[in-house]
PDB file of C-alpha atoms in Angstrom:
ATOM      1  CA  UNK Y   1       5.613 -32.048   3.371  1.00 48.00           C
ATOM      2  CA  UNK Y   2       7.246 -35.499   3.669  1.00 56.00           C
ATOM      3  CA  UNK Y   3      10.113 -36.111   6.116  1.00 62.00           C
ATOM      4  CA  UNK Y   4      12.515 -38.959   6.544  1.00 67.00           C
ATOM      5  CA  UNK Y   5      12.592 -40.844   9.849  1.00 68.00           C
ATOM      6  CA  UNK Y   6      15.831 -39.050  10.690  1.00 72.00           C
ATOM      7  CA  UNK Y   7      14.207 -35.635  10.292  1.00 71.00           C
ATOM      8  CA  UNK Y   8      11.177 -36.681  12.320  1.00 71.00           C
ATOM      9  CA  UNK Y   9      13.333 -37.863  15.241  1.00 75.00           C
ATOM     10  CA  UNK Y  10      15.417 -34.676  15.117  1.00 76.00           C
ATOM     11  CA  UNK Y  11      12.294 -32.531  15.112  1.00 74.00           C
ATOM     12  CA  UNK Y  12      10.809 -34.399  18.085  1.00 75.00           C
ATOM     13  CA  UNK Y  13      14.004 -33.847  20.092  1.00 79.00           C
ATOM     14  CA  UNK Y  14      13.997 -30.098  19.448  1.00 78.00           C
ATOM     15  CA  UNK Y  15      10.227 -29.906  19.984  1.00 76.00           C
ATOM     16  CA  UNK Y  16      10.457 -31.664  23.349  1.00 81.00           C
ATOM     17  CA  UNK Y  17      13.152 -29.221  24.478  1.00 84.00           C
ATOM     18  CA  UNK Y  18      10.817 -26.253  23.860  1.00 84.00           C
ATOM     19  CA  UNK Y  19       8.210 -26.992  26.520  1.00 83.00           C
ATOM     20  CA  UNK Y  20       6.682 -23.524  26.110  1.00 83.00           C
ATOM     21  CA  UNK Y  21       5.162 -24.769  22.839  1.00 77.00           C
ATOM     22  CA  UNK Y  22       3.441 -27.923  24.037  1.00 74.00           C
ATOM     23  CA  UNK Y  23       3.094 -27.546  27.829  1.00 77.00           C
ATOM     24  CA  UNK Y  24      -0.155 -25.713  28.582  1.00 72.00           C
ATOM     25  CA  UNK Y  25       0.985 -25.350  32.185  1.00 76.00           C
ATOM     26  CA  UNK Y  26       4.024 -23.299  31.180  1.00 80.00           C
ATOM     27  CA  UNK Y  27       3.875 -19.737  32.525  1.00 80.00           C
ATOM     28  CA  UNK Y  28       4.454 -18.257  29.051  1.00 80.00           C
ATOM     29  CA  UNK Y  29       2.450 -20.756  27.008  1.00 74.00           C
ATOM     30  CA  UNK Y  30      -0.150 -18.107  26.103  1.00 71.00           C
ATOM     31  CA  UNK Y  31       2.438 -15.521  25.111  1.00 75.00           C
ATOM     32  CA  UNK Y  32       2.267 -15.707  21.312  1.00 69.00           C
ATOM     33  CA  UNK Y  33       5.517 -13.828  20.785  1.00 73.00           C
ATOM     34  CA  UNK Y  34       7.530 -16.169  23.005  1.00 80.00           C
ATOM     35  CA  UNK Y  35       5.863 -19.262  21.540  1.00 76.00           C
ATOM     36  CA  UNK Y  36       6.650 -18.067  18.025  1.00 75.00           C
ATOM     37  CA  UNK Y  37      10.287 -17.455  19.051  1.00 80.00           C
ATOM     38  CA  UNK Y  38      10.420 -21.033  20.297  1.00 80.00           C
ATOM     39  CA  UNK Y  39       9.156 -22.324  16.951  1.00 76.00           C
ATOM     40  CA  UNK Y  40      11.806 -20.253  15.190  1.00 78.00           C
ATOM     41  CA  UNK Y  41      14.508 -21.800  17.400  1.00 82.00           C
ATOM     42  CA  UNK Y  42      13.280 -25.219  16.337  1.00 78.00           C
ATOM     43  CA  UNK Y  43      13.445 -24.064  12.729  1.00 76.00           C
ATOM     44  CA  UNK Y  44      17.052 -22.882  13.128  1.00 78.00           C
ATOM     45  CA  UNK Y  45      18.081 -26.079  14.896  1.00 79.00           C
ATOM     46  CA  UNK Y  46      16.617 -28.109  12.051  1.00 76.00           C
ATOM     47  CA  UNK Y  47      19.000 -26.339   9.682  1.00 74.00           C
ATOM     48  CA  UNK Y  48      16.475 -25.407   7.011  1.00 63.00           C
ATOM     49  CA  UNK Y  49      14.764 -28.809   6.957  1.00 60.00           C
ATOM     50  CA  UNK Y  50      11.705 -27.296   8.622  1.00 58.00           C
ATOM     51  CA  UNK Y  51       9.829 -23.991   8.371  1.00 59.00           C
ATOM     52  CA  UNK Y  52       7.283 -22.584  10.796  1.00 55.00           C
ATOM     53  CA  UNK Y  53       5.093 -21.555   7.877  1.00 54.00           C
ATOM     54  CA  UNK Y  54       4.980 -25.147   6.600  1.00 53.00           C
ATOM     55  CA  UNK Y  55       3.436 -26.702   9.686  1.00 54.00           C
ATOM     56  CA  UNK Y  56       1.555 -23.926  11.469  1.00 65.00           C
ATOM     57  CA  UNK Y  57      -2.181 -23.887  11.004  1.00 75.00           C
ATOM     58  CA  UNK Y  58      -4.070 -20.724  10.164  1.00 80.00           C
ATOM     59  CA  UNK Y  59      -4.865 -18.630  13.247  1.00 77.00           C
ATOM     60  CA  UNK Y  60      -8.314 -17.854  11.861  1.00 80.00           C
ATOM     61  CA  UNK Y  61      -9.794 -21.109  10.597  1.00 82.00           C
ATOM     62  CA  UNK Y  62      -7.416 -23.471  12.479  1.00 75.00           C
ATOM     63  CA  UNK Y  63      -7.659 -26.020   9.675  1.00 79.00           C
ATOM     64  CA  UNK Y  64      -5.858 -24.816   6.545  1.00 80.00           C
ATOM     65  CA  UNK Y  65      -2.113 -24.745   6.053  1.00 76.00           C
ATOM     66  CA  UNK Y  66      -0.495 -21.354   6.646  1.00 76.00           C
ATOM     67  CA  UNK Y  67       0.413 -19.098   3.731  1.00 76.00           C
ATOM     68  CA  UNK Y  68       1.807 -15.931   5.313  1.00 80.00           C
ATOM     69  CA  UNK Y  69       3.243 -14.917   8.689  1.00 78.00           C
ATOM     70  CA  UNK Y  70       2.530 -11.303   9.664  1.00 80.00           C
ATOM     71  CA  UNK Y  71       4.028  -9.382  12.587  1.00 73.00           C
ATOM     72  CA  UNK Y  72       6.166 -12.444  13.431  1.00 68.00           C
ATOM     73  CA  UNK Y  73       3.243 -14.281  15.035  1.00 70.00           C
ATOM     74  CA  UNK Y  74       0.014 -13.997  13.003  1.00 78.00           C
ATOM     75  CA  UNK Y  75      -0.264 -16.958  10.615  1.00 81.00           C
ATOM     76  CA  UNK Y  76      -2.995 -17.127   7.958  1.00 84.00           C
ATOM     77  CA  UNK Y  77      -4.012 -19.365   5.081  1.00 85.00           C
ATOM     78  CA  UNK Y  78      -4.673 -17.860   1.652  1.00 86.00           C
ATOM     79  CA  UNK Y  79      -8.453 -17.577   1.993  1.00 88.00           C
ATOM     80  CA  UNK Y  80      -8.400 -16.080   5.489  1.00 88.00           C
ATOM     81  CA  UNK Y  81      -5.590 -13.699   4.567  1.00 88.00           C
ATOM     82  CA  UNK Y  82      -7.445 -12.451   1.485  1.00 88.00           C
ATOM     83  CA  UNK Y  83     -10.744 -12.127   3.346  1.00 88.00           C
ATOM     84  CA  UNK Y  84      -9.072 -10.344   6.256  1.00 88.00           C
ATOM     85  CA  UNK Y  85      -7.241  -7.777   4.142  1.00 89.00           C
ATOM     86  CA  UNK Y  86     -10.354  -6.890   2.133  1.00 88.00           C
ATOM     87  CA  UNK Y  87     -12.392  -6.614   5.339  1.00 88.00           C
ATOM     88  CA  UNK Y  88      -9.785  -4.328   6.934  1.00 89.00           C
ATOM     89  CA  UNK Y  89      -9.859  -2.025   3.912  1.00 90.00           C
ATOM     90  CA  UNK Y  90     -13.654  -1.842   3.780  1.00 88.00           C
ATOM     91  CA  UNK Y  91     -13.952  -1.455   7.553  1.00 87.00           C
ATOM     92  CA  UNK Y  92     -11.655   1.574   7.569  1.00 87.00           C
ATOM     93  CA  UNK Y  93     -13.698   3.212   4.811  1.00 87.00           C
ATOM     94  CA  UNK Y  94     -16.987   2.235   6.415  1.00 84.00           C
ATOM     95  CA  UNK Y  95     -16.172   3.529   9.891  1.00 85.00           C
ATOM     96  CA  UNK Y  96     -15.199   6.932   8.528  1.00 82.00           C
ATOM     97  CA  UNK Y  97     -18.616   7.357   6.832  1.00 84.00           C
ATOM     98  CA  UNK Y  98     -17.161  10.018   4.571  1.00 89.00           C
ATOM     99  CA  UNK Y  99     -17.620   8.626   1.067  1.00 88.00           C
ATOM    100  CA  UNK Y 100     -21.269   8.398   0.048  1.00 88.00           C
ATOM    101  CA  UNK Y 101     -22.897   6.475  -2.822  1.00 86.00           C
ATOM    102  CA  UNK Y 102     -22.366   8.113  -6.223  1.00 89.00           C
ATOM    103  CA  UNK Y 103     -19.531  10.329  -4.937  1.00 91.00           C
ATOM    104  CA  UNK Y 104     -16.591  10.682  -7.325  1.00 94.00           C
ATOM    105  CA  UNK Y 105     -13.160   9.637  -6.049  1.00 95.00           C
ATOM    106  CA  UNK Y 106      -9.750  10.337  -7.584  1.00 95.00           C
ATOM    107  CA  UNK Y 107      -7.155   7.590  -7.049  1.00 96.00           C
ATOM    108  CA  UNK Y 108      -3.521   8.729  -7.002  1.00 95.00           C
ATOM    109  CA  UNK Y 109      -1.703   5.854  -8.707  1.00 95.00           C
ATOM    110  CA  UNK Y 110       2.009   5.225  -8.181  1.00 92.00           C
ATOM    111  CA  UNK Y 111       4.389   2.448  -9.173  1.00 89.00           C
ATOM    112  CA  UNK Y 112       4.396  -0.429  -6.675  1.00 88.00           C
ATOM    113  CA  UNK Y 113       2.361  -2.917  -4.661  1.00 88.00           C
ATOM    114  CA  UNK Y 114       0.302  -0.392  -2.629  1.00 91.00           C
ATOM    115  CA  UNK Y 115      -1.280   1.254  -5.675  1.00 93.00           C
ATOM    116  CA  UNK Y 116      -2.027  -2.092  -7.331  1.00 92.00           C
ATOM    117  CA  UNK Y 117      -3.513  -3.408  -4.084  1.00 92.00           C
ATOM    118  CA  UNK Y 118      -5.684  -0.294  -3.772  1.00 94.00           C
ATOM    119  CA  UNK Y 119      -7.103  -0.896  -7.253  1.00 94.00           C
ATOM    120  CA  UNK Y 120      -7.679  -4.556  -6.340  1.00 92.00           C
ATOM    121  CA  UNK Y 121      -9.585  -3.618  -3.167  1.00 92.00           C
ATOM    122  CA  UNK Y 122     -11.745  -1.118  -5.046  1.00 93.00           C
ATOM    123  CA  UNK Y 123     -12.489  -3.511  -7.908  1.00 92.00           C
ATOM    124  CA  UNK Y 124     -13.433  -6.238  -5.421  1.00 89.00           C
ATOM    125  CA  UNK Y 125     -15.746  -3.854  -3.575  1.00 87.00           C
ATOM    126  CA  UNK Y 126     -17.414  -2.663  -6.775  1.00 87.00           C
ATOM    127  CA  UNK Y 127     -18.052  -6.231  -7.949  1.00 86.00           C
ATOM    128  CA  UNK Y 128     -19.846  -7.324  -4.775  1.00 78.00           C
ATOM    129  CA  UNK Y 129     -23.544  -8.204  -4.867  1.00 77.00           C
ATOM    130  CA  UNK Y 130     -24.166  -7.452  -1.192  1.00 73.00           C
ATOM    131  CA  UNK Y 131     -25.307  -4.324   0.704  1.00 72.00           C
ATOM    132  CA  UNK Y 132     -21.621  -3.663   1.514  1.00 76.00           C
ATOM    133  CA  UNK Y 133     -20.839  -3.051  -2.135  1.00 83.00           C
ATOM    134  CA  UNK Y 134     -18.767   0.049  -2.939  1.00 85.00           C
ATOM    135  CA  UNK Y 135     -20.987   2.496  -4.821  1.00 86.00           C
ATOM    136  CA  UNK Y 136     -18.799   5.488  -5.649  1.00 89.00           C
ATOM    137  CA  UNK Y 137     -17.328   6.460  -9.035  1.00 91.00           C
ATOM    138  CA  UNK Y 138     -13.582   6.184  -9.626  1.00 93.00           C
ATOM    139  CA  UNK Y 139     -11.021   8.036 -11.735  1.00 94.00           C
ATOM    140  CA  UNK Y 140      -7.291   7.261 -11.617  1.00 95.00           C
ATOM    141  CA  UNK Y 141      -4.417   9.737 -11.979  1.00 94.00           C
ATOM    142  CA  UNK Y 142      -0.752   8.998 -12.669  1.00 93.00           C
ATOM    143  CA  UNK Y 143       1.809  11.806 -12.363  1.00 91.00           C
ATOM    144  CA  UNK Y 144       4.671  11.233 -14.811  1.00 88.00           C
ATOM    145  CA  UNK Y 145       7.838  12.185 -12.915  1.00 86.00           C
ATOM    146  CA  UNK Y 146      10.196   9.234 -13.503  1.00 86.00           C
ATOM    147  CA  UNK Y 147      13.091  11.481 -14.532  1.00 83.00           C
ATOM    148  CA  UNK Y 148      15.760   9.019 -13.381  1.00 83.00           C
ATOM    149  CA  UNK Y 149      14.792   6.781 -16.331  1.00 84.00           C
ATOM    150  CA  UNK Y 150      15.493   7.150 -20.030  1.00 87.00           C
ATOM    151  CA  UNK Y 151      12.779   8.380 -22.398  1.00 86.00           C
ATOM    152  CA  UNK Y 152      12.132   4.840 -23.696  1.00 89.00           C
ATOM    153  CA  UNK Y 153      11.918   3.454 -20.160  1.00 89.00           C
ATOM    154  CA  UNK Y 154       9.485   6.193 -19.136  1.00 88.00           C
ATOM    155  CA  UNK Y 155       7.284   5.469 -22.131  1.00 89.00           C
ATOM    156  CA  UNK Y 156       7.361   1.767 -21.268  1.00 91.00           C
ATOM    157  CA  UNK Y 157       6.336   2.545 -17.675  1.00 90.00           C
ATOM    158  CA  UNK Y 158       3.409   4.654 -18.880  1.00 90.00           C
ATOM    159  CA  UNK Y 159       2.266   1.902 -21.234  1.00 91.00           C
ATOM    160  CA  UNK Y 160       2.363  -0.724 -18.465  1.00 92.00           C
ATOM    161  CA  UNK Y 161       0.558   1.572 -16.029  1.00 92.00           C
ATOM    162  CA  UNK Y 162      -2.204   2.160 -18.583  1.00 92.00           C
ATOM    163  CA  UNK Y 163      -2.561  -1.592 -19.194  1.00 93.00           C
ATOM    164  CA  UNK Y 164      -2.668  -2.341 -15.467  1.00 92.00           C
ATOM    165  CA  UNK Y 165      -5.310   0.255 -14.617  1.00 94.00           C
ATOM    166  CA  UNK Y 166      -7.538  -0.508 -17.611  1.00 93.00           C
ATOM    167  CA  UNK Y 167      -7.346  -4.220 -16.721  1.00 93.00           C
ATOM    168  CA  UNK Y 168      -9.173  -3.325 -13.492  1.00 92.00           C
ATOM    169  CA  UNK Y 169     -11.803  -1.484 -15.528  1.00 92.00           C
ATOM    170  CA  UNK Y 170     -10.882   2.064 -14.464  1.00 93.00           C
ATOM    171  CA  UNK Y 171     -10.220   5.171 -16.528  1.00 90.00           C
ATOM    172  CA  UNK Y 172      -6.751   6.682 -16.071  1.00 91.00           C
ATOM    173  CA  UNK Y 173      -5.433  10.199 -16.647  1.00 90.00           C
ATOM    174  CA  UNK Y 174      -1.757  11.099 -17.113  1.00 89.00           C
ATOM    175  CA  UNK Y 175      -0.116  14.415 -16.248  1.00 88.00           C
ATOM    176  CA  UNK Y 176       3.571  15.306 -16.785  1.00 86.00           C
ATOM    177  CA  UNK Y 177       4.741  16.950 -13.564  1.00 85.00           C
ATOM    178  CA  UNK Y 178       7.095  19.333 -15.364  1.00 82.00           C
ATOM    179  CA  UNK Y 179       4.269  20.476 -17.666  1.00 82.00           C
ATOM    180  CA  UNK Y 180       2.085  21.333 -14.680  1.00 82.00           C
ATOM    181  CA  UNK Y 181       4.911  23.312 -13.069  1.00 80.00           C
ATOM    182  CA  UNK Y 182       5.525  25.217 -16.300  1.00 77.00           C
ATOM    183  CA  UNK Y 183       1.936  25.880 -17.432  1.00 73.00           C
ATOM    184  CA  UNK Y 184      -0.106  25.306 -14.262  1.00 65.00           C
ATOM    185  CA  UNK Y 185      -2.882  24.127 -16.585  1.00 67.00           C
ATOM    186  CA  UNK Y 186      -4.931  20.972 -16.173  1.00 74.00           C
ATOM    187  CA  UNK Y 187      -7.416  20.471 -18.993  1.00 66.00           C
ATOM    188  CA  UNK Y 188      -4.903  20.338 -21.866  1.00 63.00           C
ATOM    189  CA  UNK Y 189      -2.266  18.088 -20.290  1.00 62.00           C
ATOM    190  CA  UNK Y 190      -4.131  15.291 -18.513  1.00 62.00           C
ATOM    191  CA  UNK Y 191      -4.880  12.971 -21.430  1.00 58.00           C
ATOM    192  CA  UNK Y 192      -2.799  10.009 -22.580  1.00 50.00           C
ATOM    193  CA  UNK Y 193      -2.735  11.178 -26.207  1.00 57.00           C
ATOM    194  CA  UNK Y 194      -1.363  14.593 -25.184  1.00 58.00           C
ATOM    195  CA  UNK Y 195       1.392  13.168 -22.980  1.00 69.00           C
ATOM    196  CA  UNK Y 196       4.756  14.434 -24.169  1.00 71.00           C
ATOM    197  CA  UNK Y 197       8.015  13.057 -22.774  1.00 75.00           C
ATOM    198  CA  UNK Y 198      11.324  14.804 -23.335  1.00 72.00           C
ATOM    199  CA  UNK Y 199      14.885  13.912 -22.417  1.00 72.00           C
ATOM    200  CA  UNK Y 200      15.490  17.322 -20.842  1.00 73.00           C
ATOM    201  CA  UNK Y 201      12.495  17.237 -18.493  1.00 70.00           C
ATOM    202  CA  UNK Y 202      14.757  16.654 -15.493  1.00 68.00           C
ATOM    203  CA  UNK Y 203      16.942  19.675 -16.288  1.00 73.00           C
ATOM    204  CA  UNK Y 204      13.820  21.828 -16.647  1.00 72.00           C
ATOM    205  CA  UNK Y 205      12.600  20.641 -13.270  1.00 72.00           C
ATOM    206  CA  UNK Y 206      15.930  21.218 -11.512  1.00 70.00           C
ATOM    207  CA  UNK Y 207      16.155  24.715 -12.996  1.00 72.00           C
ATOM    208  CA  UNK Y 208      13.170  25.695 -10.874  1.00 67.00           C
ATOM    209  CA  UNK Y 209      14.906  24.575  -7.662  1.00 68.00           C
ATOM    210  CA  UNK Y 210      18.599  25.249  -8.294  1.00 70.00           C
ATOM    211  CA  UNK Y 211      18.936  27.726  -5.395  1.00 69.00           C
ATOM    212  CA  UNK Y 212      16.928  25.662  -2.921  1.00 74.00           C
ATOM    213  CA  UNK Y 213      18.307  23.106  -0.450  1.00 74.00           C
ATOM    214  CA  UNK Y 214      17.443  19.434  -0.912  1.00 71.00           C
ATOM    215  CA  UNK Y 215      15.176  19.400   2.143  1.00 70.00           C
ATOM    216  CA  UNK Y 216      13.195  22.419   0.987  1.00 76.00           C
ATOM    217  CA  UNK Y 217      13.171  21.112  -2.592  1.00 77.00           C
ATOM    218  CA  UNK Y 218      11.535  17.843  -1.556  1.00 78.00           C
ATOM    219  CA  UNK Y 219       9.048  19.703   0.612  1.00 81.00           C
ATOM    220  CA  UNK Y 220       8.091  22.092  -2.199  1.00 83.00           C
ATOM    221  CA  UNK Y 221       7.734  19.254  -4.722  1.00 84.00           C
ATOM    222  CA  UNK Y 222       5.446  17.365  -2.343  1.00 84.00           C
ATOM    223  CA  UNK Y 223       3.327  20.482  -1.854  1.00 86.00           C
ATOM    224  CA  UNK Y 224       3.116  21.026  -5.610  1.00 88.00           C
ATOM    225  CA  UNK Y 225       2.030  17.421  -6.176  1.00 90.00           C
ATOM    226  CA  UNK Y 226      -0.608  17.877  -3.512  1.00 91.00           C
ATOM    227  CA  UNK Y 227      -1.785  21.032  -5.266  1.00 91.00           C
ATOM    228  CA  UNK Y 228      -1.830  19.140  -8.566  1.00 91.00           C
ATOM    229  CA  UNK Y 229      -3.962  16.350  -7.091  1.00 93.00           C
ATOM    230  CA  UNK Y 230      -6.460  18.844  -5.695  1.00 92.00           C
ATOM    231  CA  UNK Y 231      -6.650  20.760  -8.988  1.00 91.00           C
ATOM    232  CA  UNK Y 232      -7.270  17.565 -10.971  1.00 91.00           C
ATOM    233  CA  UNK Y 233      -9.902  16.407  -8.465  1.00 93.00           C
ATOM    234  CA  UNK Y 234     -11.746  19.713  -8.797  1.00 92.00           C
ATOM    235  CA  UNK Y 235     -11.484  19.557 -12.586  1.00 91.00           C
ATOM    236  CA  UNK Y 236     -13.072  16.078 -12.557  1.00 91.00           C
ATOM    237  CA  UNK Y 237     -15.660  17.031  -9.882  1.00 92.00           C
ATOM    238  CA  UNK Y 238     -14.194  14.532  -7.398  1.00 93.00           C
ATOM    239  CA  UNK Y 239     -14.949  15.059  -3.705  1.00 93.00           C
ATOM    240  CA  UNK Y 240     -12.188  12.774  -2.433  1.00 95.00           C
ATOM    241  CA  UNK Y 241      -8.620  11.754  -3.239  1.00 95.00           C
ATOM    242  CA  UNK Y 242      -7.305   8.322  -2.234  1.00 96.00           C
ATOM    243  CA  UNK Y 243      -3.562   8.092  -1.576  1.00 94.00           C
ATOM    244  CA  UNK Y 244      -1.731   4.708  -1.599  1.00 93.00           C
ATOM    245  CA  UNK Y 245       0.195   5.578   1.593  1.00 92.00           C
ATOM    246  CA  UNK Y 246       0.957   2.543   3.791  1.00 90.00           C
ATOM    247  CA  UNK Y 247       1.946   2.454   7.465  1.00 88.00           C
ATOM    248  CA  UNK Y 248       5.582   3.039   6.462  1.00 87.00           C
ATOM    249  CA  UNK Y 249       4.787   6.283   4.606  1.00 87.00           C
ATOM    250  CA  UNK Y 250       2.598   7.373   7.503  1.00 85.00           C
ATOM    251  CA  UNK Y 251       5.449   6.865   9.982  1.00 86.00           C
ATOM    252  CA  UNK Y 252       7.872   8.608   7.623  1.00 86.00           C
ATOM    253  CA  UNK Y 253       5.554  11.619   7.341  1.00 82.00           C
ATOM    254  CA  UNK Y 254       5.309  11.765  11.113  1.00 84.00           C
ATOM    255  CA  UNK Y 255       9.083  11.837  11.590  1.00 85.00           C
ATOM    256  CA  UNK Y 256       9.566  14.325   8.746  1.00 81.00           C
ATOM    257  CA  UNK Y 257       7.000  16.729  10.146  1.00 79.00           C
ATOM    258  CA  UNK Y 258       8.510  16.576  13.615  1.00 82.00           C
ATOM    259  CA  UNK Y 259      12.051  17.139  12.330  1.00 80.00           C
ATOM    260  CA  UNK Y 260      10.939  20.092  10.163  1.00 77.00           C
ATOM    261  CA  UNK Y 261       9.033  21.756  12.973  1.00 80.00           C
ATOM    262  CA  UNK Y 262       5.636  21.031  11.438  1.00 76.00           C
ATOM    263  CA  UNK Y 263       4.168  19.191  14.405  1.00 78.00           C
ATOM    264  CA  UNK Y 264       0.839  20.997  14.083  1.00 82.00           C
ATOM    265  CA  UNK Y 265       0.361  19.359  10.661  1.00 79.00           C
ATOM    266  CA  UNK Y 266       0.883  15.788  11.930  1.00 82.00           C
ATOM    267  CA  UNK Y 267      -2.850  14.949  12.324  1.00 82.00           C
ATOM    268  CA  UNK Y 268      -3.496  15.995   8.718  1.00 82.00           C
ATOM    269  CA  UNK Y 269      -0.400  14.399   7.140  1.00 81.00           C
ATOM    270  CA  UNK Y 270      -0.625  11.070   8.987  1.00 82.00           C
ATOM    271  CA  UNK Y 271      -4.321  10.632   9.801  1.00 86.00           C
ATOM    272  CA  UNK Y 272      -6.945   8.863   7.734  1.00 88.00           C
ATOM    273  CA  UNK Y 273      -8.520  12.105   6.490  1.00 89.00           C
ATOM    274  CA  UNK Y 274      -6.919  15.411   5.545  1.00 88.00           C
ATOM    275  CA  UNK Y 275      -9.753  17.929   5.254  1.00 89.00           C
ATOM    276  CA  UNK Y 276      -7.778  21.155   4.892  1.00 87.00           C
ATOM    277  CA  UNK Y 277      -8.961  21.498   1.283  1.00 86.00           C
ATOM    278  CA  UNK Y 278     -12.394  21.489  -0.325  1.00 88.00           C
ATOM    279  CA  UNK Y 279     -11.399  18.057  -1.635  1.00 92.00           C
ATOM    280  CA  UNK Y 280     -10.730  15.620   1.221  1.00 93.00           C
ATOM    281  CA  UNK Y 281      -7.584  13.474   1.005  1.00 93.00           C
ATOM    282  CA  UNK Y 282      -7.947   9.944   2.431  1.00 94.00           C
ATOM    283  CA  UNK Y 283      -5.378   7.236   3.219  1.00 94.00           C
ATOM    284  CA  UNK Y 284      -7.277   3.923   3.085  1.00 93.00           C
ATOM    285  CA  UNK Y 285      -4.057   1.832   3.253  1.00 93.00           C
ATOM    286  CA  UNK Y 286      -2.546   3.506   6.321  1.00 91.00           C
ATOM    287  CA  UNK Y 287      -3.050   0.361   8.448  1.00 89.00           C
ATOM    288  CA  UNK Y 288      -1.363  -1.959   5.931  1.00 90.00           C
ATOM    289  CA  UNK Y 289       2.333  -2.744   5.672  1.00 87.00           C
ATOM    290  CA  UNK Y 290       4.219  -3.571   2.492  1.00 86.00           C
ATOM    291  CA  UNK Y 291       4.447  -7.289   3.290  1.00 82.00           C
ATOM    292  CA  UNK Y 292       0.664  -7.662   3.390  1.00 86.00           C
ATOM    293  CA  UNK Y 293       0.195  -5.893   0.069  1.00 87.00           C
ATOM    294  CA  UNK Y 294       3.058  -7.774  -1.601  1.00 83.00           C
ATOM    295  CA  UNK Y 295       1.592 -11.145  -0.579  1.00 82.00           C
ATOM    296  CA  UNK Y 296      -1.813  -9.971  -1.779  1.00 84.00           C
ATOM    297  CA  UNK Y 297      -0.421  -9.567  -5.303  1.00 79.00           C
ATOM    298  CA  UNK Y 298       0.829 -13.180  -5.294  1.00 75.00           C
ATOM    299  CA  UNK Y 299      -2.581 -14.713  -4.630  1.00 72.00           C
TER     300      UNK Y 299
END
């Protein structure tokens, strides 16, 4: 980043005014939140000619230029950010000590950064040549329920999902949600070649819930998807299901359960492991936020 002499002098004036940044004797010098706020004031005063992310050094290595700012104060370079996110994912799995070598795991794949990041973490762990290598077997499931889209758009989504998952080297299964509700059968409807998309799928789905309130409808659909995941996992002999739920979904589930009077279910619906079924449901991304996973996809 190259500045003119005018910009340098302006920056020095604003920097000198924020003694909390440079004066180690300041009472709040060690308060990272207040120091970061001071840097942001300098940024605003510079009128866009300066960004905190451009000049801050990585909090981890203290040498490389920053790449991402998390939680308004944690600044990391690309290498430290990538290493830290992978370590956080593997540490959460490792501390639980639930998944054993050669266990089969079903990955619930959705559209968005969390699901792609989950595949990235798993592929990275499988490719390691260290004792910390991931050693379980993986199958991926995508539930086709994009009824707000046209038939052509839904087919395009399915094609892109298949390309994305196979690019990571995983096998993917597709199930139309409406077909499961109608037939409640797994073996005949979970293959890509048997996937049938119709323009009246949404009307068929709504016909099953026409006399149910929106709140109850969403709750029932979530329960049916959960049942579908468990049925597919049992059909494939998987002991675990990985959900791509981030910290936002976890907080949303907490508030929803409390508002619906389901407080006793909070530990299962928001915790790392839900063991109410024979197949355990895990949330390995529950400590990640969307910003972390979005930046991960840009590296």
